[in-house]
XYZ file of N, CA and C in Angstrom:
267
model
N -112.407 -143.232 -16.430
C -112.641 -141.769 -16.662
C -113.290 -141.653 -18.118
N -114.329 -140.767 -18.203
C -114.847 -140.611 -19.592
C -114.477 -139.104 -20.019
N -113.358 -138.946 -20.669
C -112.869 -137.614 -20.985
C -113.602 -136.958 -22.236
N -113.925 -135.794 -22.132
C -114.486 -135.122 -23.323
C -113.916 -133.636 -23.388
N -113.876 -133.218 -24.629
C -113.380 -131.943 -24.976
C -114.533 -130.976 -25.204
N -114.638 -129.952 -24.495
C -115.713 -128.917 -24.819
C -115.082 -127.677 -25.160
N -115.566 -127.099 -26.407
C -115.019 -125.908 -26.816
C -116.258 -124.958 -26.892
N -115.870 -123.612 -26.579
C -116.818 -122.518 -26.618
C -116.278 -121.382 -27.393
N -117.002 -120.972 -28.394
C -116.378 -119.966 -29.240
C -117.482 -118.835 -29.530
N -117.155 -117.550 -29.627
C -118.168 -116.570 -29.869
C -117.857 -115.260 -29.366
N -118.726 -114.248 -29.493
C -118.341 -112.900 -29.157
C -118.338 -112.964 -27.577
N -117.390 -112.188 -26.945
C -117.200 -112.178 -25.483
C -118.277 -111.416 -24.880
N -118.975 -111.984 -23.910
C -120.040 -111.259 -23.050
C -119.775 -111.820 -21.545
N -120.522 -111.017 -20.688
C -120.304 -111.412 -19.321
C -121.026 -112.741 -18.964
N -120.389 -113.597 -18.204
C -121.078 -114.670 -17.714
C -120.942 -116.068 -18.508
N -120.230 -115.992 -19.634
C -120.027 -117.262 -20.420
C -119.405 -118.435 -19.484
N -118.284 -118.197 -18.915
C -117.709 -119.187 -18.195
C -118.533 -119.624 -17.023
N -119.102 -118.732 -16.298
C -120.152 -118.972 -15.218
C -121.274 -119.876 -15.684
N -121.811 -119.651 -16.778
C -122.971 -120.406 -17.157
C -122.590 -121.795 -17.624
N -121.488 -121.869 -18.245
C -121.047 -123.221 -18.823
C -120.596 -124.150 -17.497
N -119.888 -123.466 -16.733
C -119.382 -124.303 -15.437
C -120.589 -124.695 -14.519
N -121.587 -123.769 -14.444
C -122.746 -124.025 -13.623
C -123.441 -125.242 -14.059
N -123.615 -125.209 -15.444
C -124.315 -126.434 -16.076
C -123.494 -127.657 -15.767
N -122.196 -127.620 -16.009
C -121.570 -128.853 -15.780
C -121.467 -129.358 -14.354
N -121.441 -128.397 -13.433
C -121.526 -128.703 -12.019
C -122.833 -129.405 -11.682
N -123.891 -128.902 -12.305
C -125.295 -129.468 -12.008
C -125.401 -130.859 -12.431
N -124.673 -131.214 -13.495
C -124.759 -132.665 -13.909
C -123.604 -133.557 -13.450
N -122.863 -133.049 -12.535
C -121.735 -133.641 -11.887
C -120.643 -133.955 -12.799
N -120.304 -133.105 -13.815
C -119.077 -133.155 -14.637
C -117.965 -132.463 -14.020
N -116.890 -133.027 -13.883
C -115.609 -132.500 -13.274
C -114.785 -131.914 -14.370
N -114.283 -130.638 -14.221
C -113.453 -129.790 -15.122
C -111.989 -130.352 -14.689
N -111.316 -130.969 -15.641
C -109.896 -131.411 -15.415
C -108.891 -130.279 -15.860
N -109.273 -129.482 -16.994
C -108.395 -128.530 -17.415
C -109.153 -127.537 -18.128
N -108.856 -126.219 -18.027
C -109.536 -125.171 -18.775
C -108.632 -124.168 -19.213
N -108.897 -123.673 -20.434
C -108.039 -122.628 -20.961
C -109.095 -121.678 -21.796
N -108.717 -120.359 -21.546
C -109.668 -119.390 -22.316
C -108.770 -118.148 -22.695
N -109.163 -117.757 -23.890
C -108.588 -116.452 -24.237
C -109.587 -115.552 -24.877
N -109.263 -114.302 -24.944
C -110.247 -113.296 -25.655
C -109.287 -112.592 -26.629
N -109.564 -112.553 -27.898
C -108.776 -111.960 -28.894
C -109.689 -111.056 -29.636
N -109.399 -109.757 -29.648
C -110.264 -108.635 -30.379
C -111.761 -108.856 -30.073
N -112.181 -109.213 -28.937
C -113.592 -109.297 -28.591
C -114.093 -110.713 -28.843
N -113.346 -111.565 -29.330
C -113.803 -113.127 -29.556
C -113.385 -113.926 -28.399
N -114.333 -114.642 -27.821
C -114.071 -115.439 -26.716
C -113.789 -116.962 -27.316
N -112.795 -117.464 -26.610
C -112.469 -118.936 -27.140
C -112.048 -119.768 -25.820
N -112.844 -120.815 -25.535
C -112.461 -121.615 -24.332
C -112.422 -123.080 -24.645
N -111.470 -123.720 -24.148
C -111.324 -125.201 -24.416
C -111.340 -125.790 -22.897
N -112.045 -126.869 -22.732
C -112.183 -127.471 -21.452
C -111.988 -129.021 -21.677
N -111.219 -129.782 -20.758
C -111.128 -131.125 -20.711
C -111.933 -131.472 -19.510
N -112.916 -132.313 -19.747
C -113.859 -132.778 -18.633
C -113.924 -134.242 -18.343
N -114.212 -134.616 -17.202
C -114.490 -136.002 -16.934
C -115.989 -136.195 -16.674
N -116.637 -136.904 -17.553
C -118.129 -136.999 -17.588
C -118.534 -138.414 -17.148
N -117.794 -139.074 -16.281
C -118.172 -140.362 -15.823
C -119.442 -140.589 -15.212
N -119.899 -139.529 -14.618
C -121.273 -139.440 -13.940
C -122.468 -139.214 -14.858
N -122.158 -138.911 -16.195
C -123.083 -138.657 -17.117
C -123.494 -139.967 -17.961
N -124.901 -140.442 -17.650
C -125.205 -141.616 -18.352
C -125.599 -141.451 -19.865
N -126.092 -140.181 -20.170
C -126.635 -139.905 -21.689
C -125.633 -138.648 -22.095
N -124.684 -139.036 -22.682
C -123.639 -138.024 -23.192
C -124.228 -137.220 -24.395
N -125.108 -137.912 -25.145
C -125.744 -137.254 -26.284
C -126.727 -136.080 -25.813
N -127.272 -136.313 -24.616
C -128.158 -135.370 -24.026
C -127.371 -134.170 -23.562
N -126.277 -134.484 -22.853
C -125.309 -133.383 -22.444
C -124.810 -132.589 -23.634
N -124.402 -133.149 -24.662
C -123.953 -132.448 -25.884
C -125.183 -131.512 -26.383
N -126.389 -132.142 -26.536
C -127.485 -131.303 -27.015
C -127.843 -130.088 -26.116
N -127.739 -130.310 -24.799
C -127.897 -129.284 -23.751
C -126.865 -128.123 -23.837
N -125.668 -128.568 -23.943
C -124.560 -127.704 -24.148
C -124.827 -126.758 -25.416
N -125.129 -127.424 -26.442
C -125.392 -126.672 -27.626
C -126.514 -125.722 -27.494
N -127.568 -126.158 -26.913
C -128.676 -125.284 -26.608
C -128.289 -124.072 -25.671
N -127.534 -124.334 -24.771
C -127.022 -123.302 -23.812
C -126.233 -122.302 -24.591
N -125.377 -122.770 -25.501
C -124.584 -121.953 -26.374
C -125.439 -121.032 -27.134
N -126.538 -121.528 -27.831
C -127.443 -120.746 -28.479
C -128.006 -119.591 -27.668
N -128.416 -119.983 -26.423
C -129.000 -119.132 -25.457
C -128.073 -117.919 -25.082
N -126.796 -118.308 -25.003
C -125.932 -117.174 -24.547
C -125.147 -116.622 -25.695
N -125.354 -116.927 -26.975
C -124.755 -116.369 -28.102
C -123.323 -116.868 -28.510
N -123.121 -118.093 -28.039
C -121.768 -118.728 -28.476
C -122.030 -119.960 -29.111
N -120.925 -120.649 -29.628
C -121.103 -122.095 -30.161
C -120.386 -122.966 -29.215
N -121.098 -124.010 -28.669
C -120.532 -124.896 -27.754
C -120.530 -126.321 -28.401
N -119.361 -126.961 -28.503
C -119.240 -128.290 -28.996
C -118.606 -129.250 -27.882
N -119.082 -130.485 -27.927
C -118.490 -131.406 -27.069
C -118.181 -132.760 -27.843
N -117.068 -133.146 -27.718
C -116.531 -134.307 -28.270
C -115.654 -135.213 -27.428
N -115.883 -136.530 -27.649
C -115.199 -137.433 -26.830
C -113.580 -137.276 -27.101
N -112.900 -137.443 -26.132
C -111.361 -137.265 -26.211
C -110.773 -137.869 -27.503
N -111.206 -139.278 -27.705
C -110.612 -139.956 -28.789
C -110.932 -139.423 -30.113
N -112.169 -138.941 -30.377
C -112.508 -138.322 -31.490
C -111.798 -137.083 -31.774
N -111.760 -136.228 -30.796
C -111.121 -134.955 -30.880
C -109.597 -135.177 -31.273
N -109.007 -136.227 -30.616
C -107.516 -136.372 -31.017
C -107.329 -136.867 -32.441
N -108.317 -137.800 -32.894
C -108.208 -138.143 -34.300
C -108.494 -137.171 -35.266
N -109.293 -136.184 -35.005
C -109.609 -135.052 -35.805
C -108.454 -134.054 -35.965
N -107.671 -133.973 -34.900
C -106.616 -132.889 -34.793
C -105.244 -133.625 -34.934
N -105.199 -134.833 -35.470
C -103.863 -135.425 -35.508
C -103.191 -134.903 -36.801
N -102.001 -134.790 -36.891
C -101.139 -134.312 -38.045
C -100.773 -135.590 -38.838
């Protein structure tokens, strides 16, 4: 399994989850867990995904970033190990 953490942050608008999930489904990425909240109009989503079908993870990360710009949010994709090291106490 190739686990990645995808975060999506920005102003809440219609279709954010749909657009991100549609992109992931098109490239055969499985969503293992998803959490989202909206606080005072700000959208925040965190996903744990399995990207074992993705050969070029760098391309996926760049395309997610571009999708975020298109829909007005910031999308970041990090390997699970990097995410864990960055958020370790």
